[in-house]
Amino acid sequence: MSSKFFENPIIKWVEYRLPIFSFIDHSVGSGYPTPKNLNYWWNFGSLAGVVLAIMVATGIVLAMSYTAHVDYAFESVERIMRDVNYGWLLRYIHMNGGSMFFILVYIHMFRGMYFGSYKEPRELLWIIGVLILLAMMATAFMGYVLPWGQMSFWGATVITNLFSAIPLVGDAIVTWLWGGFSVDNPTLNRFFSLHYLMPFVIFALVFVHLWALHVHKSNNPVGVDIKGPQDTIPFHPYYTIKDAFGLGVFMLFFMFFVFFAPNFFGEPDNYIKANSLVTPPHIVPEWYFLPFYAILRAVPDIWFISAKLGGVIAMFASILVLMLLPWLDRSKVRSARFRPVYRQLFWVFVLDCFILGWVGANSPDAVFHGIPFLWIGQTGTAYYFAHILIIIPLISILEKPKTPPESISAAVTQAAE
Amino acid sequence: MSDTATPTATPDDKTRRDFLLLSTATVGAVGTALAVWPLVDSMNPAADTLALSTTEVDLEPIAEGQSITVVWQGKPVFVRHRTAAEIKAAEAVGLGDLVDPETDKDRVQKPKWLIMVGVCTHLGCIPLGQKANDPKGEFGGWFCPCHGSHYDTSGRIRKGPAPKNLPVPAYTYLTDTTIKIG
Ligand code: HEM
Ligand code: FES
């Protein structure tokens, strides 16, 4: 923001009492110095923020026409689709927005893994990110239950039953989660309450995430620290405009689904009202949970740990283990551009995540060209953990990285030559 | 030192202060924990939910070899009028062959009537096998399509990821042909 702006008497009056304008300026304005070499992979954080705002806005109006009761929930969503003005639009934006949110956040996280953004001094920034992912998963899971279709009901049944794997207290915990003896009206009510709450928890986490970001500023494609003003440009107008352009492109993608393929990410079974006496033949979670669902089902009985408990542990561990990345990766070089071995194995890991997703979408007793999906899932799960717990630490010690450029500006001028 | 507000600390004094600080903090922590309990417990089944916890079933109309499903506490309960062959098959199994060892006798009050909660002990799907043309699995009882668990004619888990037998609810015979579940 220009100094002229700060000389305005009203602005000055407010600033003296609450320095909110300089706070904004230092967060996303001309007063925030940003590495000058950020590429489009750095757009995804702000895009996720926009989607969060869209989810809250559409969610609040949907909640005005939604009824959280087993006898009316399904009908109230159908009424939103048919009778409420623009209800179909709001619901399709909210429904597809959930999928968009996960696409953006997964890309955002892979970006962090490729460019080593989790490394010192951004460990907490990364850990808060993983917490945001967990909070998003809880929010999306409970949101999916609200329309009270067959997948809502059976997804909720299968996932809440996971907790019964906990020794001794498991069954008591499940009864407590349900507020009864099966997924029923008390469950739907509390899920609505929590689904409304969680986005605001996510907001708070995002705030802390950005707070940590602004202490040491963004990482960048070459992964070397900002050495001085020659390495940066002001956030506004340079990155506000780049983010705005990215938003335009993303909205085309998002709105394509909203208007032309609104049920692309959904399951047709969820347009059948929940029936507690009939399980659909093939229960699948939303696509963004598929890799984790594959991990859940991959674990066999191991020694005294039942497959059920082992699967639950592996599934939660697959997310929590990400928090350890800053310490598992000993390489001082952040960006994969200068790490020839890591760079290739990174893509193998991405591929592994896709394979796990594909396995999660198939029934475990299904067979692919003579190979049981169960085996593919077990191999994929083993590789997932091996990549994080063994491969990353090993190559961070064994690999000989190339020498990164002296500084960001050196990298930029070199590239120009 | 006598002119300061705090008298000179003696070693005794220090332990007394530590004690006061610690006990205040402890009482505060315990008090907070107690105050949180009502919030947590409010999420447990309410009195009216608990009150709906029995169901009566008339067995008269169920022919031999036929099953019906009734709802108890929001869950399906399988009531099966077993054939002599099914009873014999169930009784013939040795405990050594079972994942969750239980004799057939321990699972029924009258061998003809098998009554159990029809919820797969893996992750809660409803096994198939109630209708005549349903798949019944490799052991002629029930088959859970979700992740492939096979149950025998006593509802015991024989194959697949489920860890336990289908649970037998508490029930009593009110007359020869009616039962009360719960
Ligand atoms: C973190 C952001 C959010 C995510 C990821 C999310 C996710 C979801 C998902 C996946 C559904 C199921 C859509 C369907 O299949 O129909 C849903 C439904 C719903 N959500 Fe959200 N939501 C978010 C924020 C909110 C907020 C802030 C509210 C405000 C109360 C809200 C209110 C609702 C309502 C009323 C429904 C049921 C109506 C429907 O099914 O379309 N959501 N949500
Ligand atoms: S729920 Fe029955 S096999 Fe998984």
mmCIF file with all atom_site columns, C-alpha atoms in Angstrom, chain A residues 232-358:
data_model
loop_
_atom_site.group_PDB
_atom_site.id
_atom_site.type_symbol
_atom_site.label_atom_id
_atom_site.label_alt_id
_atom_site.label_comp_id
_atom_site.label_asym_id
_atom_site.label_entity_id
_atom_site.label_seq_id
_atom_site.pdbx_PDB_ins_code
_atom_site.Cartn_x
_atom_site.Cartn_y
_atom_site.Cartn_z
_atom_site.occupancy
_atom_site.B_iso_or_equiv
_atom_site.pdbx_formal_charge
_atom_site.auth_seq_id
_atom_site.auth_comp_id
_atom_site.auth_asym_id
_atom_site.auth_atom_id
_atom_site.pdbx_PDB_model_num
ATOM 1   C CA . THR A 1 232 ? 12.540  -10.326 -3.505  1.00 0.00 ? 232 THR A CA 1
ATOM 2   C CA . ILE A 1 233 ? 9.676   -8.432  -5.043  1.00 0.00 ? 233 ILE A CA 1
ATOM 3   C CA . PRO A 1 234 ? 6.700   -7.033  -3.115  1.00 0.00 ? 234 PRO A CA 1
ATOM 4   C CA . PHE A 1 235 ? 3.755   -9.419  -2.811  1.00 0.00 ? 235 PHE A CA 1
ATOM 5   C CA . HIS A 1 236 ? 1.425   -6.741  -4.097  1.00 0.00 ? 236 HIS A CA 1
ATOM 6   C CA . PRO A 1 237 ? 1.014   -6.166  -7.010  1.00 0.00 ? 237 PRO A CA 1
ATOM 7   C CA . TYR A 1 238 ? 3.240   -8.960  -8.379  1.00 0.00 ? 238 TYR A CA 1
ATOM 8   C CA . TYR A 1 239 ? 1.811   -12.004 -6.632  1.00 0.00 ? 239 TYR A CA 1
ATOM 9   C CA . THR A 1 240 ? -1.682  -10.667 -6.098  1.00 0.00 ? 240 THR A CA 1
ATOM 10  C CA . ILE A 1 241 ? -1.980  -10.491 -9.871  1.00 0.00 ? 241 ILE A CA 1
ATOM 11  C CA . LYS A 1 242 ? -0.347  -13.883 -10.383 1.00 0.00 ? 242 LYS A CA 1
ATOM 12  C CA . ASP A 1 243 ? -2.682  -15.446 -7.803  1.00 0.00 ? 243 ASP A CA 1
ATOM 13  C CA . ALA A 1 244 ? -5.669  -13.715 -9.427  1.00 0.00 ? 244 ALA A CA 1
ATOM 14  C CA . PHE A 1 245 ? -4.713  -15.073 -12.848 1.00 0.00 ? 245 PHE A CA 1
ATOM 15  C CA . GLY A 1 246 ? -4.301  -18.568 -11.380 1.00 0.00 ? 246 GLY A CA 1
ATOM 16  C CA . LEU A 1 247 ? -7.683  -18.210 -9.717  1.00 0.00 ? 247 LEU A CA 1
ATOM 17  C CA . GLY A 1 248 ? -9.272  -17.442 -13.080 1.00 0.00 ? 248 GLY A CA 1
ATOM 18  C CA . VAL A 1 249 ? -7.818  -20.586 -14.621 1.00 0.00 ? 249 VAL A CA 1
ATOM 19  C CA . PHE A 1 250 ? -8.787  -22.685 -11.614 1.00 0.00 ? 250 PHE A CA 1
ATOM 20  C CA . MET A 1 251 ? -12.353 -21.347 -11.626 1.00 0.00 ? 251 MET A CA 1
ATOM 21  C CA . LEU A 1 252 ? -12.747 -22.487 -15.247 1.00 0.00 ? 252 LEU A CA 1
ATOM 22  C CA . PHE A 1 253 ? -11.774 -25.979 -14.129 1.00 0.00 ? 253 PHE A CA 1
ATOM 23  C CA . PHE A 1 254 ? -13.992 -25.881 -11.021 1.00 0.00 ? 254 PHE A CA 1
ATOM 24  C CA . MET A 1 255 ? -17.017 -24.466 -12.848 1.00 0.00 ? 255 MET A CA 1
ATOM 25  C CA . PHE A 1 256 ? -16.656 -26.985 -15.660 1.00 0.00 ? 256 PHE A CA 1
ATOM 26  C CA . PHE A 1 257 ? -17.553 -29.663 -13.128 1.00 0.00 ? 257 PHE A CA 1
ATOM 27  C CA . VAL A 1 258 ? -20.236 -27.591 -11.415 1.00 0.00 ? 258 VAL A CA 1
ATOM 28  C CA . PHE A 1 259 ? -22.081 -26.885 -14.662 1.00 0.00 ? 259 PHE A CA 1
ATOM 29  C CA . PHE A 1 260 ? -21.243 -29.775 -16.972 1.00 0.00 ? 260 PHE A CA 1
ATOM 30  C CA . ALA A 1 261 ? -20.390 -32.785 -14.811 1.00 0.00 ? 261 ALA A CA 1
ATOM 31  C CA . PRO A 1 262 ? -21.702 -32.038 -11.325 1.00 0.00 ? 262 PRO A CA 1
ATOM 32  C CA . ASN A 1 263 ? -21.885 -35.672 -10.290 1.00 0.00 ? 263 ASN A CA 1
ATOM 33  C CA . PHE A 1 264 ? -18.545 -36.703 -11.775 1.00 0.00 ? 264 PHE A CA 1
ATOM 34  C CA . PHE A 1 265 ? -16.875 -37.090 -8.374  1.00 0.00 ? 265 PHE A CA 1
ATOM 35  C CA . GLY A 1 266 ? -19.966 -38.545 -6.679  1.00 0.00 ? 266 GLY A CA 1
ATOM 36  C CA . GLU A 1 267 ? -21.494 -41.974 -6.277  1.00 0.00 ? 267 GLU A CA 1
ATOM 37  C CA . PRO A 1 268 ? -24.942 -42.647 -7.790  1.00 0.00 ? 268 PRO A CA 1
ATOM 38  C CA . ASP A 1 269 ? -25.850 -44.684 -4.686  1.00 0.00 ? 269 ASP A CA 1
ATOM 39  C CA . ASN A 1 270 ? -25.952 -41.492 -2.685  1.00 0.00 ? 270 ASN A CA 1
ATOM 40  C CA . TYR A 1 271 ? -29.132 -40.502 -4.510  1.00 0.00 ? 271 TYR A CA 1
ATOM 41  C CA . ILE A 1 272 ? -30.834 -43.476 -2.810  1.00 0.00 ? 272 ILE A CA 1
ATOM 42  C CA . LYS A 1 273 ? -32.072 -42.676 0.666   1.00 0.00 ? 273 LYS A CA 1
ATOM 43  C CA . ALA A 1 274 ? -30.195 -44.328 3.526   1.00 0.00 ? 274 ALA A CA 1
ATOM 44  C CA . ASN A 1 275 ? -31.501 -47.785 4.433   1.00 0.00 ? 275 ASN A CA 1
ATOM 45  C CA . SER A 1 276 ? -30.053 -49.297 7.567   1.00 0.00 ? 276 SER A CA 1
ATOM 46  C CA . LEU A 1 277 ? -31.064 -52.812 6.531   1.00 0.00 ? 277 LEU A CA 1
ATOM 47  C CA . VAL A 1 278 ? -29.485 -52.956 3.070   1.00 0.00 ? 278 VAL A CA 1
ATOM 48  C CA . THR A 1 279 ? -25.762 -52.557 2.477   1.00 0.00 ? 279 THR A CA 1
ATOM 49  C CA . PRO A 1 280 ? -24.890 -51.443 -1.070  1.00 0.00 ? 280 PRO A CA 1
ATOM 50  C CA . PRO A 1 281 ? -22.886 -54.146 -2.864  1.00 0.00 ? 281 PRO A CA 1
ATOM 51  C CA . HIS A 1 282 ? -19.800 -51.981 -3.234  1.00 0.00 ? 282 HIS A CA 1
ATOM 52  C CA . ILE A 1 283 ? -18.973 -49.365 -0.618  1.00 0.00 ? 283 ILE A CA 1
ATOM 53  C CA . VAL A 1 284 ? -16.406 -46.792 -1.671  1.00 0.00 ? 284 VAL A CA 1
ATOM 54  C CA . PRO A 1 285 ? -15.432 -43.573 0.036   1.00 0.00 ? 285 PRO A CA 1
ATOM 55  C CA . GLU A 1 286 ? -15.049 -40.263 -1.786  1.00 0.00 ? 286 GLU A CA 1
ATOM 56  C CA . TRP A 1 287 ? -12.076 -40.312 -4.200  1.00 0.00 ? 287 TRP A CA 1
ATOM 57  C CA . TYR A 1 288 ? -9.852  -38.242 -1.922  1.00 0.00 ? 288 TYR A CA 1
ATOM 58  C CA . PHE A 1 289 ? -9.910  -40.985 0.714   1.00 0.00 ? 289 PHE A CA 1
ATOM 59  C CA . LEU A 1 290 ? -9.198  -43.869 -1.669  1.00 0.00 ? 290 LEU A CA 1
ATOM 60  C CA . PRO A 1 291 ? -5.412  -44.200 -1.100  1.00 0.00 ? 291 PRO A CA 1
ATOM 61  C CA . PHE A 1 292 ? -5.996  -44.317 2.642   1.00 0.00 ? 292 PHE A CA 1
ATOM 62  C CA . TYR A 1 293 ? -8.839  -46.787 2.207   1.00 0.00 ? 293 TYR A CA 1
ATOM 63  C CA . ALA A 1 294 ? -6.440  -49.021 0.257   1.00 0.00 ? 294 ALA A CA 1
ATOM 64  C CA . ILE A 1 295 ? -3.909  -48.826 3.107   1.00 0.00 ? 295 ILE A CA 1
ATOM 65  C CA . LEU A 1 296 ? -6.643  -49.647 5.632   1.00 0.00 ? 296 LEU A CA 1
ATOM 66  C CA . ARG A 1 297 ? -7.496  -52.862 3.801   1.00 0.00 ? 297 ARG A CA 1
ATOM 67  C CA . ALA A 1 298 ? -3.948  -53.886 2.912   1.00 0.00 ? 298 ALA A CA 1
ATOM 68  C CA . VAL A 1 299 ? -2.751  -54.887 6.369   1.00 0.00 ? 299 VAL A CA 1
ATOM 69  C CA . PRO A 1 300 ? -3.052  -58.614 7.239   1.00 0.00 ? 300 PRO A CA 1
ATOM 70  C CA . ASP A 1 301 ? -3.044  -60.157 10.730  1.00 0.00 ? 301 ASP A CA 1
ATOM 71  C CA . ILE A 1 302 ? 0.405   -59.477 12.140  1.00 0.00 ? 302 ILE A CA 1
ATOM 72  C CA . TRP A 1 303 ? 1.406   -61.441 15.229  1.00 0.00 ? 303 TRP A CA 1
ATOM 73  C CA . PHE A 1 304 ? -1.129  -60.472 17.912  1.00 0.00 ? 304 PHE A CA 1
ATOM 74  C CA . ILE A 1 305 ? -2.479  -57.412 16.073  1.00 0.00 ? 305 ILE A CA 1
ATOM 75  C CA . SER A 1 306 ? -5.661  -58.188 14.125  1.00 0.00 ? 306 SER A CA 1
ATOM 76  C CA . ALA A 1 307 ? -5.949  -57.053 10.512  1.00 0.00 ? 307 ALA A CA 1
ATOM 77  C CA . LYS A 1 308 ? -8.659  -54.645 11.609  1.00 0.00 ? 308 LYS A CA 1
ATOM 78  C CA . LEU A 1 309 ? -6.549  -52.885 14.237  1.00 0.00 ? 309 LEU A CA 1
ATOM 79  C CA . GLY A 1 310 ? -3.430  -53.047 12.064  1.00 0.00 ? 310 GLY A CA 1
ATOM 80  C CA . GLY A 1 311 ? -5.282  -51.451 9.157   1.00 0.00 ? 311 GLY A CA 1
ATOM 81  C CA . VAL A 1 312 ? -6.541  -48.614 11.318  1.00 0.00 ? 312 VAL A CA 1
ATOM 82  C CA . ILE A 1 313 ? -3.078  -47.981 12.730  1.00 0.00 ? 313 ILE A CA 1
ATOM 83  C CA . ALA A 1 314 ? -1.501  -48.028 9.259   1.00 0.00 ? 314 ALA A CA 1
ATOM 84  C CA . MET A 1 315 ? -4.112  -45.664 7.886   1.00 0.00 ? 315 MET A CA 1
ATOM 85  C CA . PHE A 1 316 ? -3.631  -43.038 10.577  1.00 0.00 ? 316 PHE A CA 1
ATOM 86  C CA . ALA A 1 317 ? 0.132   -43.569 10.540  1.00 0.00 ? 317 ALA A CA 1
ATOM 87  C CA . SER A 1 318 ? 0.246   -42.911 6.804   1.00 0.00 ? 318 SER A CA 1
ATOM 88  C CA . ILE A 1 319 ? -0.809  -39.318 7.491   1.00 0.00 ? 319 ILE A CA 1
ATOM 89  C CA . LEU A 1 320 ? 0.892   -38.727 10.822  1.00 0.00 ? 320 LEU A CA 1
ATOM 90  C CA . VAL A 1 321 ? 4.245   -39.980 9.502   1.00 0.00 ? 321 VAL A CA 1
ATOM 91  C CA . LEU A 1 322 ? 4.309   -36.977 7.173   1.00 0.00 ? 322 LEU A CA 1
ATOM 92  C CA . MET A 1 323 ? 4.877   -34.805 10.216  1.00 0.00 ? 323 MET A CA 1
ATOM 93  C CA . LEU A 1 324 ? 8.276   -36.450 10.683  1.00 0.00 ? 324 LEU A CA 1
ATOM 94  C CA . LEU A 1 325 ? 9.518   -35.582 7.182   1.00 0.00 ? 325 LEU A CA 1
ATOM 95  C CA . PRO A 1 326 ? 11.586  -32.571 8.303   1.00 0.00 ? 326 PRO A CA 1
ATOM 96  C CA . TRP A 1 327 ? 13.668  -34.892 10.462  1.00 0.00 ? 327 TRP A CA 1
ATOM 97  C CA . LEU A 1 328 ? 13.699  -37.939 8.222   1.00 0.00 ? 328 LEU A CA 1
ATOM 98  C CA . ASP A 1 329 ? 15.137  -35.949 5.327   1.00 0.00 ? 329 ASP A CA 1
ATOM 99  C CA . ARG A 1 330 ? 18.702  -35.046 6.340   1.00 0.00 ? 330 ARG A CA 1
ATOM 100 C CA . SER A 1 331 ? 19.646  -33.382 3.059   1.00 0.00 ? 331 SER A CA 1
ATOM 101 C CA . LYS A 1 332 ? 20.600  -29.724 3.458   1.00 0.00 ? 332 LYS A CA 1
ATOM 102 C CA . VAL A 1 333 ? 19.556  -29.037 -0.134  1.00 0.00 ? 333 VAL A CA 1
ATOM 103 C CA . ARG A 1 334 ? 15.868  -28.191 -0.252  1.00 0.00 ? 334 ARG A CA 1
ATOM 104 C CA . SER A 1 335 ? 14.862  -28.227 -3.883  1.00 0.00 ? 335 SER A CA 1
ATOM 105 C CA . ALA A 1 336 ? 14.640  -31.506 -5.801  1.00 0.00 ? 336 ALA A CA 1
ATOM 106 C CA . ARG A 1 337 ? 16.051  -29.616 -8.796  1.00 0.00 ? 337 ARG A CA 1
ATOM 107 C CA . PHE A 1 338 ? 19.468  -30.170 -7.305  1.00 0.00 ? 338 PHE A CA 1
ATOM 108 C CA . ARG A 1 339 ? 18.813  -33.683 -6.025  1.00 0.00 ? 339 ARG A CA 1
ATOM 109 C CA . PRO A 1 340 ? 18.954  -36.011 -9.042  1.00 0.00 ? 340 PRO A CA 1
ATOM 110 C CA . VAL A 1 341 ? 18.052  -39.209 -7.170  1.00 0.00 ? 341 VAL A CA 1
ATOM 111 C CA . TYR A 1 342 ? 15.394  -37.769 -4.872  1.00 0.00 ? 342 TYR A CA 1
ATOM 112 C CA . ARG A 1 343 ? 13.808  -36.036 -7.820  1.00 0.00 ? 343 ARG A CA 1
ATOM 113 C CA . GLN A 1 344 ? 13.100  -39.332 -9.582  1.00 0.00 ? 344 GLN A CA 1
ATOM 114 C CA . LEU A 1 345 ? 11.975  -41.153 -6.471  1.00 0.00 ? 345 LEU A CA 1
ATOM 115 C CA . PHE A 1 346 ? 9.610   -38.298 -5.717  1.00 0.00 ? 346 PHE A CA 1
ATOM 116 C CA . TRP A 1 347 ? 7.730   -39.110 -8.903  1.00 0.00 ? 347 TRP A CA 1
ATOM 117 C CA . VAL A 1 348 ? 7.710   -42.792 -8.042  1.00 0.00 ? 348 VAL A CA 1
ATOM 118 C CA . PHE A 1 349 ? 6.064   -41.830 -4.752  1.00 0.00 ? 349 PHE A CA 1
ATOM 119 C CA . VAL A 1 350 ? 3.438   -39.732 -6.562  1.00 0.00 ? 350 VAL A CA 1
ATOM 120 C CA . LEU A 1 351 ? 2.750   -42.718 -8.818  1.00 0.00 ? 351 LEU A CA 1
ATOM 121 C CA . ASP A 1 352 ? 2.463   -44.975 -5.766  1.00 0.00 ? 352 ASP A CA 1
ATOM 122 C CA . CYS A 1 353 ? -0.193  -42.660 -4.288  1.00 0.00 ? 353 CYS A CA 1
ATOM 123 C CA . PHE A 1 354 ? -2.180  -42.887 -7.528  1.00 0.00 ? 354 PHE A CA 1
ATOM 124 C CA . ILE A 1 355 ? -1.862  -46.676 -7.569  1.00 0.00 ? 355 ILE A CA 1
ATOM 125 C CA . LEU A 1 356 ? -3.118  -46.825 -3.984  1.00 0.00 ? 356 LEU A CA 1
ATOM 126 C CA . GLY A 1 357 ? -6.062  -44.652 -5.001  1.00 0.00 ? 357 GLY A CA 1
ATOM 127 C CA . TRP A 1 358 ? -6.873  -47.021 -7.846  1.00 0.00 ? 358 TRP A CA 1
#
